[in-house]
XYZ file of N, CA and C in Angstrom:
570
model
N 121.863 91.239 73.014
C 122.350 92.278 73.908
C 121.130 93.044 74.506
N 120.152 93.390 73.674
C 119.006 94.146 74.147
C 118.208 93.353 75.195
N 118.077 92.020 74.884
C 117.312 91.179 75.835
C 118.055 91.128 77.164
N 119.355 91.055 77.110
C 120.132 90.963 78.336
C 119.967 92.233 79.146
N 119.971 93.396 78.525
C 119.762 94.649 79.229
C 118.378 94.764 79.843
N 117.392 94.347 79.067
C 116.030 94.404 79.576
C 115.890 93.444 80.782
N 116.421 92.250 80.673
C 116.393 91.276 81.782
C 117.081 91.819 82.995
N 118.253 92.406 82.778
C 119.027 92.971 83.936
C 118.243 94.138 84.575
N 117.600 94.931 83.747
C 116.854 96.048 84.280
C 115.633 95.538 85.087
N 114.972 94.533 84.601
C 113.846 93.983 85.310
C 114.290 93.325 86.656
N 115.419 92.653 86.647
C 115.909 92.032 87.878
C 116.278 93.091 88.910
N 116.936 94.175 88.416
C 117.308 95.282 89.299
C 116.071 95.934 89.931
N 115.051 96.166 89.059
C 113.800 96.783 89.548
C 113.137 95.872 90.621
N 113.123 94.573 90.376
C 112.554 93.598 91.311
C 113.316 93.616 92.645
N 114.614 93.658 92.540
C 115.464 93.723 93.775
C 115.240 94.942 94.600
N 115.112 96.069 93.868
C 114.800 97.319 94.578
C 113.420 97.250 95.247
N 112.433 96.724 94.549
C 111.061 96.679 95.070
C 111.053 95.728 96.302
N 111.737 94.608 96.222
C 111.752 93.673 97.350
C 112.515 94.302 98.561
N 113.614 94.946 98.312
C 114.381 95.495 99.403
C 113.623 96.701 100.104
N 112.674 97.302 99.355
C 111.903 98.400 99.960
C 110.726 97.917 100.801
N 110.581 96.589 100.894
C 109.470 96.086 101.639
C 109.781 95.656 103.061
N 110.645 96.458 103.716
C 110.976 96.101 105.034
C 110.072 96.875 106.046
N 110.051 96.513 107.272
C 109.228 97.206 108.271
C 107.995 96.354 108.567
N 107.149 96.944 109.456
C 105.947 96.224 109.851
C 104.774 96.722 109.118
N 103.773 95.911 108.991
C 102.527 96.265 108.389
C 101.424 96.109 109.394
N 100.346 96.844 109.151
C 99.143 96.702 110.073
C 98.040 96.110 109.289
N 97.116 95.435 109.985
C 95.977 94.842 109.335
C 95.040 95.948 108.791
N 94.509 95.664 107.639
C 93.535 96.599 107.090
C 92.289 96.629 107.903
N 91.576 97.772 107.939
C 90.349 97.797 108.743
C 89.296 96.840 108.167
N 88.442 96.418 109.065
C 87.366 95.552 108.624
C 86.404 96.302 107.692
N 86.172 95.775 106.514
C 85.345 96.527 105.546
C 83.923 96.671 106.132
N 83.339 97.813 105.710
C 81.945 98.035 106.059
C 81.046 97.039 105.277
N 80.174 96.413 105.936
C 79.195 95.567 105.242
C 77.843 96.213 105.254
N 77.340 96.559 104.102
C 76.037 97.192 104.069
C 74.951 96.261 104.472
N 73.830 96.771 104.862
C 72.734 95.909 105.282
C 72.144 95.096 104.114
N 72.355 95.624 102.928
C 71.683 94.910 101.824
C 72.722 94.233 100.914
N 74.031 94.304 101.294
C 75.100 93.672 100.548
C 75.169 94.186 99.082
N 74.575 95.286 98.750
C 74.776 95.856 97.430
C 75.524 97.145 97.502
N 75.648 97.718 98.626
C 76.265 99.027 98.750
C 77.785 98.846 98.966
N 78.426 99.979 99.102
C 79.879 100.045 99.279
C 80.372 99.096 100.340
N 81.465 98.380 100.057
C 82.022 97.523 101.101
C 83.012 98.306 101.979
N 82.975 99.583 101.868
C 83.700 100.429 102.845
C 85.002 100.972 102.370
N 85.354 102.039 103.060
C 86.613 102.686 102.800
C 86.525 103.619 101.583
N 86.888 104.867 101.767
C 86.984 105.779 100.623
C 87.878 106.909 101.020
N 88.269 107.686 100.021
C 89.197 108.791 100.208
C 88.668 109.769 101.250
N 89.551 110.284 102.134
C 89.142 111.213 103.142
C 88.536 112.502 102.532
N 88.994 112.881 101.359
C 88.507 114.129 100.752
C 87.335 113.852 99.803
N 86.634 112.757 100.065
C 85.497 112.347 99.201
C 84.335 113.322 99.333
N 83.498 113.278 98.338
C 82.249 114.089 98.322
C 81.255 113.343 99.204
N 80.701 114.063 100.167
C 79.651 113.511 101.066
C 78.412 114.329 100.745
N 77.373 113.659 100.258
C 76.110 114.353 99.957
C 75.238 114.418 101.198
N 74.552 115.570 101.369
C 73.641 115.746 102.442
C 72.322 116.263 101.829
N 71.213 115.550 102.047
C 69.947 115.929 101.588
C 69.003 116.215 102.735
N 68.601 117.503 102.881
C 67.853 117.967 104.076
C 66.435 118.435 103.725
N 65.602 118.564 104.743
C 64.293 119.095 104.609
C 64.333 120.648 104.504
N 63.341 121.205 103.912
C 63.297 122.672 103.707
C 63.341 123.451 105.034
N 62.735 122.911 106.091
C 62.687 123.607 107.325
C 64.083 123.819 107.978
N 65.103 123.035 107.507
C 66.440 123.155 108.107
C 67.218 124.355 107.587
N 66.701 125.044 106.601
C 67.385 126.130 106.033
C 67.477 127.363 106.908
N 66.651 127.417 107.954
C 66.685 128.490 108.900
C 67.005 127.992 110.226
N 67.765 128.722 111.083
C 68.104 128.256 112.386
C 66.883 127.953 113.221
N 66.895 126.834 113.950
C 65.770 126.471 114.821
C 66.142 126.601 116.273
N 65.254 126.070 117.100
C 65.439 126.222 118.567
C 66.696 125.510 119.078
N 67.118 124.469 118.423
C 68.307 123.680 118.944
C 69.513 123.893 118.089
N 69.532 124.962 117.273
C 70.600 125.129 116.272
C 71.744 125.945 116.752
N 71.568 126.709 117.871
C 72.683 127.620 118.291
C 72.850 128.734 117.329
N 71.833 129.072 116.583
C 71.918 130.239 115.613
C 72.524 129.902 114.293
N 72.800 128.621 113.992
C 73.350 128.219 112.734
C 72.351 127.264 112.047
N 72.016 127.537 110.840
C 71.138 126.643 110.054
C 71.872 125.291 109.852
N 71.071 124.230 109.847
C 71.582 122.884 109.699
C 72.455 122.713 108.454
N 72.015 123.164 107.286
C 72.829 123.086 106.084
C 74.257 123.668 106.273
N 74.303 124.838 106.856
C 75.560 125.532 107.087
C 76.466 124.747 108.072
N 75.799 124.191 109.125
C 76.579 123.365 110.063
C 77.182 122.148 109.365
N 76.412 121.472 108.562
C 76.897 120.280 107.847
C 78.095 120.716 106.949
N 77.924 121.812 106.197
C 78.978 122.250 105.305
C 80.251 122.503 106.078
N 80.121 123.254 107.185
C 81.316 123.658 107.993
C 81.983 122.460 108.595
N 81.154 121.637 109.309
C 81.750 120.544 110.054
C 82.271 119.445 109.178
N 81.670 119.163 108.041
C 82.195 118.155 107.144
C 83.532 118.615 106.509
N 83.584 119.943 106.213
C 84.768 120.515 105.631
C 85.897 120.420 106.646
N 85.604 120.770 107.921
C 86.582 120.692 108.959
C 87.103 119.238 109.160
N 86.227 118.238 108.969
C 86.593 116.851 109.062
C 87.383 116.355 107.908
N 87.553 117.213 106.821
C 88.398 116.803 105.675
C 87.582 116.328 104.467
N 86.281 116.408 104.523
C 85.453 115.901 103.406
C 85.060 117.109 102.492
N 84.494 116.775 101.383
C 83.956 117.813 100.459
C 82.434 117.693 100.484
N 81.736 118.526 101.304
C 80.266 118.381 101.395
C 79.579 118.952 100.177
N 78.523 118.296 99.841
C 77.588 118.800 98.782
C 76.201 118.777 99.463
N 75.782 119.872 99.997
C 74.552 119.937 100.821
C 73.412 120.452 99.985
N 72.345 119.701 100.006
C 71.126 120.070 99.242
C 69.937 120.242 100.244
N 69.162 121.299 100.011
C 67.891 121.473 100.769
C 66.776 121.348 99.838
N 65.785 120.489 100.154
C 64.645 120.175 99.320
C 63.804 121.452 99.148
N 63.173 121.473 97.971
C 62.240 122.587 97.770
C 61.014 122.439 98.668
N 60.448 123.566 99.034
C 59.250 123.562 99.880
C 57.995 123.116 99.153
N 57.951 123.326 97.868
C 56.771 122.987 97.047
C 56.652 121.479 96.736
N 57.787 120.804 96.538
C 57.812 119.344 96.269
C 59.000 118.725 96.910
N 59.023 118.632 98.226
C 60.230 118.124 98.903
C 60.656 116.733 98.495
N 59.688 115.782 98.368
C 60.036 114.447 98.005
C 60.640 114.329 96.613
N 60.011 115.058 95.658
C 60.549 115.071 94.282
C 61.881 115.714 94.229
N 62.083 116.797 94.966
C 63.374 117.476 94.983
C 64.428 116.570 95.568
N 64.104 115.861 96.626
C 65.082 114.951 97.280
C 65.457 113.786 96.337
N 64.460 113.250 95.624
C 64.754 112.191 94.699
C 65.756 112.619 93.647
N 65.508 113.839 93.096
C 66.428 114.345 92.087
C 67.834 114.632 92.717
N 67.855 115.172 93.897
C 69.126 115.523 94.570
C 69.880 114.203 94.822
N 69.271 113.175 95.275
C 69.954 111.880 95.535
C 70.633 111.379 94.242
N 69.853 111.371 93.220
C 70.322 110.828 91.917
C 71.479 111.702 91.372
N 71.337 113.001 91.515
C 72.458 113.884 91.069
C 73.680 113.697 91.864
N 73.559 113.558 93.222
C 74.737 113.332 94.065
C 75.458 112.046 93.708
N 74.671 111.020 93.357
C 75.272 109.734 92.933
C 76.054 109.952 91.624
N 75.434 110.641 90.675
C 76.138 110.959 89.436
C 77.397 111.801 89.620
N 77.426 112.668 90.636
C 78.557 113.465 90.924
C 79.657 112.755 91.720
N 79.380 111.493 92.099
C 80.435 110.695 92.740
C 80.477 110.742 94.251
N 79.357 111.082 94.921
C 79.351 111.070 96.358
C 79.607 109.656 96.819
N 80.333 109.520 97.900
C 80.678 108.180 98.476
C 79.709 107.826 99.561
N 79.081 108.813 100.186
C 78.068 108.554 101.216
C 77.048 109.630 101.107
N 75.793 109.306 101.466
C 74.679 110.250 101.476
C 74.061 110.217 102.882
N 73.864 111.472 103.390
C 73.160 111.637 104.629
C 71.778 112.214 104.262
N 70.717 111.474 104.519
C 69.409 111.800 104.009
C 68.360 112.003 105.112
N 67.819 113.213 105.174
C 66.718 113.542 106.068
C 65.475 113.569 105.234
N 64.755 112.476 105.199
C 63.661 112.281 104.221
C 62.371 113.050 104.513
N 61.827 113.690 103.515
C 60.526 114.320 103.624
C 59.412 113.205 103.590
N 59.598 112.310 102.712
C 58.665 111.145 102.503
C 59.547 109.911 102.247
N 59.906 109.192 103.276
C 60.832 108.065 103.047
C 60.429 107.082 101.932
N 59.152 106.746 101.835
C 58.677 105.792 100.811
C 58.885 106.381 99.391
N 58.843 107.695 99.282
C 58.977 108.264 97.943
C 60.452 108.139 97.437
N 61.387 107.890 98.371
C 62.798 107.841 97.999
C 63.283 106.416 97.716
N 62.438 105.416 97.731
C 62.847 104.074 97.531
C 63.703 103.871 96.262
N 63.254 104.344 95.167
C 63.966 104.171 93.897
C 65.273 104.881 93.864
N 65.295 106.095 94.409
C 66.537 106.897 94.437
C 67.572 106.259 95.368
N 67.137 105.729 96.487
C 68.045 105.086 97.424
C 68.577 103.802 96.817
N 67.771 103.072 96.066
C 68.196 101.850 95.387
C 69.207 102.199 94.311
N 69.050 103.293 93.622
C 69.984 103.789 92.618
C 71.340 104.032 93.304
N 71.322 104.694 94.471
C 72.549 104.976 95.235
C 73.244 103.661 95.639
N 72.440 102.708 96.138
C 73.008 101.407 96.503
C 73.643 100.728 95.317
N 72.968 100.768 94.252
C 73.465 100.082 93.010
C 74.800 100.729 92.537
N 74.989 101.966 92.903
C 76.231 102.654 92.509
C 77.284 102.499 93.571
N 77.020 101.789 94.677
C 77.962 101.587 95.720
C 78.097 102.701 96.734
N 77.040 103.532 96.817
C 77.040 104.647 97.738
C 76.375 104.215 99.072
N 77.031 104.527 100.153
C 76.448 104.180 101.485
C 75.423 105.257 101.830
N 74.261 104.890 102.256
C 73.161 105.756 102.598
C 72.907 105.711 104.101
N 72.922 106.930 104.706
C 72.673 107.091 106.162
C 71.438 107.910 106.335
N 70.457 107.325 106.988
C 69.218 108.046 107.288
C 69.455 109.041 108.478
N 68.962 110.226 108.325
C 69.020 111.202 109.397
C 67.634 111.297 109.970
N 67.412 110.787 111.135
C 66.070 110.805 111.737
C 65.315 109.594 111.305
N 64.163 109.764 110.633
C 63.297 108.660 110.261
C 64.052 107.666 109.405
N 63.727 106.384 109.598
C 64.409 105.393 108.735
C 63.931 105.501 107.272
N 64.743 105.065 106.389
C 64.355 105.091 104.990
C 63.501 103.831 104.679
N 62.951 103.756 103.467
C 61.982 102.712 103.132
C 62.421 101.309 103.571
N 61.438 100.474 103.927
C 61.704 99.142 104.324
C 61.169 98.129 103.400
N 60.830 98.540 102.147
C 60.374 97.564 101.138
C 60.686 98.146 99.762
N 60.741 97.173 98.830
C 60.885 97.514 97.409
C 62.332 97.842 97.020
N 63.304 97.390 97.735
C 64.691 97.681 97.296
C 65.457 96.429 96.997
N 65.314 95.936 95.799
C 66.083 94.795 95.394
C 65.638 93.479 96.045
N 64.482 93.458 96.650
C 63.960 92.217 97.202
C 64.416 91.913 98.628
N 65.307 92.720 99.165
C 65.805 92.405 100.482
C 65.087 93.204 101.598
N 64.311 94.151 101.230
C 63.521 94.899 102.236
C 64.288 95.968 103.018
N 65.497 96.242 102.678
C 66.275 97.251 103.364
C 66.786 98.342 102.426
N 66.766 99.584 102.859
C 67.259 100.667 102.047
C 68.448 101.367 102.683
N 68.213 102.028 103.798
C 69.296 102.764 104.393
C 70.296 101.796 105.031
N 71.556 102.114 104.894
C 72.608 101.294 105.462
C 72.754 101.535 106.946
N 72.669 102.821 107.357
C 72.815 103.199 108.768
C 71.815 104.304 109.058
N 71.626 104.583 110.356
C 70.667 105.596 110.763
C 71.273 106.392 111.933
N 71.174 107.718 111.838
C 71.527 108.604 112.875
C 70.242 109.248 113.391
N 69.894 108.925 114.642
C 68.692 109.489 115.224
C 68.950 110.872 115.711
N 67.918 111.694 115.757
C 68.074 113.089 116.134
C 68.541 113.193 117.569
N 69.279 114.251 117.833
C 69.823 114.439 119.217
C 69.142 115.725 119.807
N 69.652 116.132 120.984
C 69.133 117.289 121.625
C 69.399 118.584 120.877
N 70.467 118.617 120.035
C 70.854 119.773 119.305
C 71.284 119.493 117.864
N 71.253 120.421 117.023
C 71.722 120.207 115.645
C 73.191 119.885 115.672
N 73.946 120.517 116.537
C 75.446 120.223 116.615
C 75.682 118.736 116.957
N 74.863 118.230 117.898
C 75.066 116.843 118.289
C 74.628 115.880 117.173
N 73.597 116.221 116.440
C 73.137 115.380 115.304
C 74.241 115.369 114.251
N 74.787 116.547 113.898
C 75.820 116.632 112.891
C 77.072 115.919 113.356
N 77.423 116.021 114.625
C 78.534 115.342 115.157
C 78.398 113.790 115.037
N 77.205 113.314 115.371
C 76.947 111.852 115.222
C 77.077 111.424 113.728
N 76.527 112.243 112.849
C 76.536 111.902 111.395
C 77.990 111.900 110.933
N 78.764 112.860 111.344
C 80.151 112.888 110.864
C 80.939 111.751 111.433
N 80.715 111.341 112.668
C 81.327 110.153 113.226
C 81.016 108.918 112.386
N 79.778 108.756 111.903
C 79.419 107.649 111.028
C 80.190 107.718 109.749
N 80.243 108.928 109.136
C 80.965 109.078 107.877
C 82.450 108.789 108.053
N 83.084 109.214 109.153
C 84.473 108.931 109.392
C 84.721 107.465 109.560
N 83.828 106.730 110.202
C 83.947 105.293 110.342
C 83.886 104.623 108.933
N 82.912 105.100 108.124
C 82.764 104.566 106.810
C 83.996 104.831 105.964
N 84.531 106.014 106.125
C 85.720 106.399 105.371
C 86.896 105.453 105.694
N 87.023 105.087 106.953
C 88.077 104.213 107.375
C 87.813 102.738 106.979
N 86.582 102.482 106.547
C 86.205 101.144 106.197
C 85.773 100.279 107.344
N 85.321 100.912 108.401
C 84.876 100.204 109.578
C 83.387 100.444 109.800
N 82.742 99.513 110.435
C 81.308 99.712 110.790
C 81.209 100.735 111.880
N 80.257 101.707 111.689
C 80.076 102.764 112.696
C 79.602 102.158 114.043
N 80.168 102.692 115.119
C 79.785 102.260 116.471
C 78.353 102.564 116.798
N 77.713 101.751 117.563
C 76.343 102.041 118.080
C 75.259 101.848 117.006
N 75.606 101.210 115.910
C 74.626 101.003 114.825
C 73.838 99.762 115.066
């Protein structure tokens, strides 16, 4: 009797599940393929942590900032886009060492993407490789990241956002890249 009830329950659940599968489906987005094939294959939660690692000089508003410091602009604009930003500014006394620590800490905290404005790109080789190994997509802000010593493939940064005429434009481009990555698609213009 018990077996009959369990079987009937399973059949009923299967019938309900199958009947709920009506309607149209859409194709999944094309996964992001990282340049080194070790990083994230794309797509992550919209409310994901996005790490931003910046140079010390960005902590104060500059000539192209519109009166807003770059770290504050990233925090504000990433939050508005629906992400959870974790913005770090390197120490002025040891920017490369500070950035290395920040990248590793952001990876441990579960960041899905890192936007990195490198003080010394070559000094970040190991930290960027650690991020790749953890499946984190790394986007260089400005100068490219190291081109050697990362798993034998010679590539570190997955994508690059070159500087623009204003901080707002740079942040806008960076967020467009993150939004593409979040959807699991390759960013345009890369």
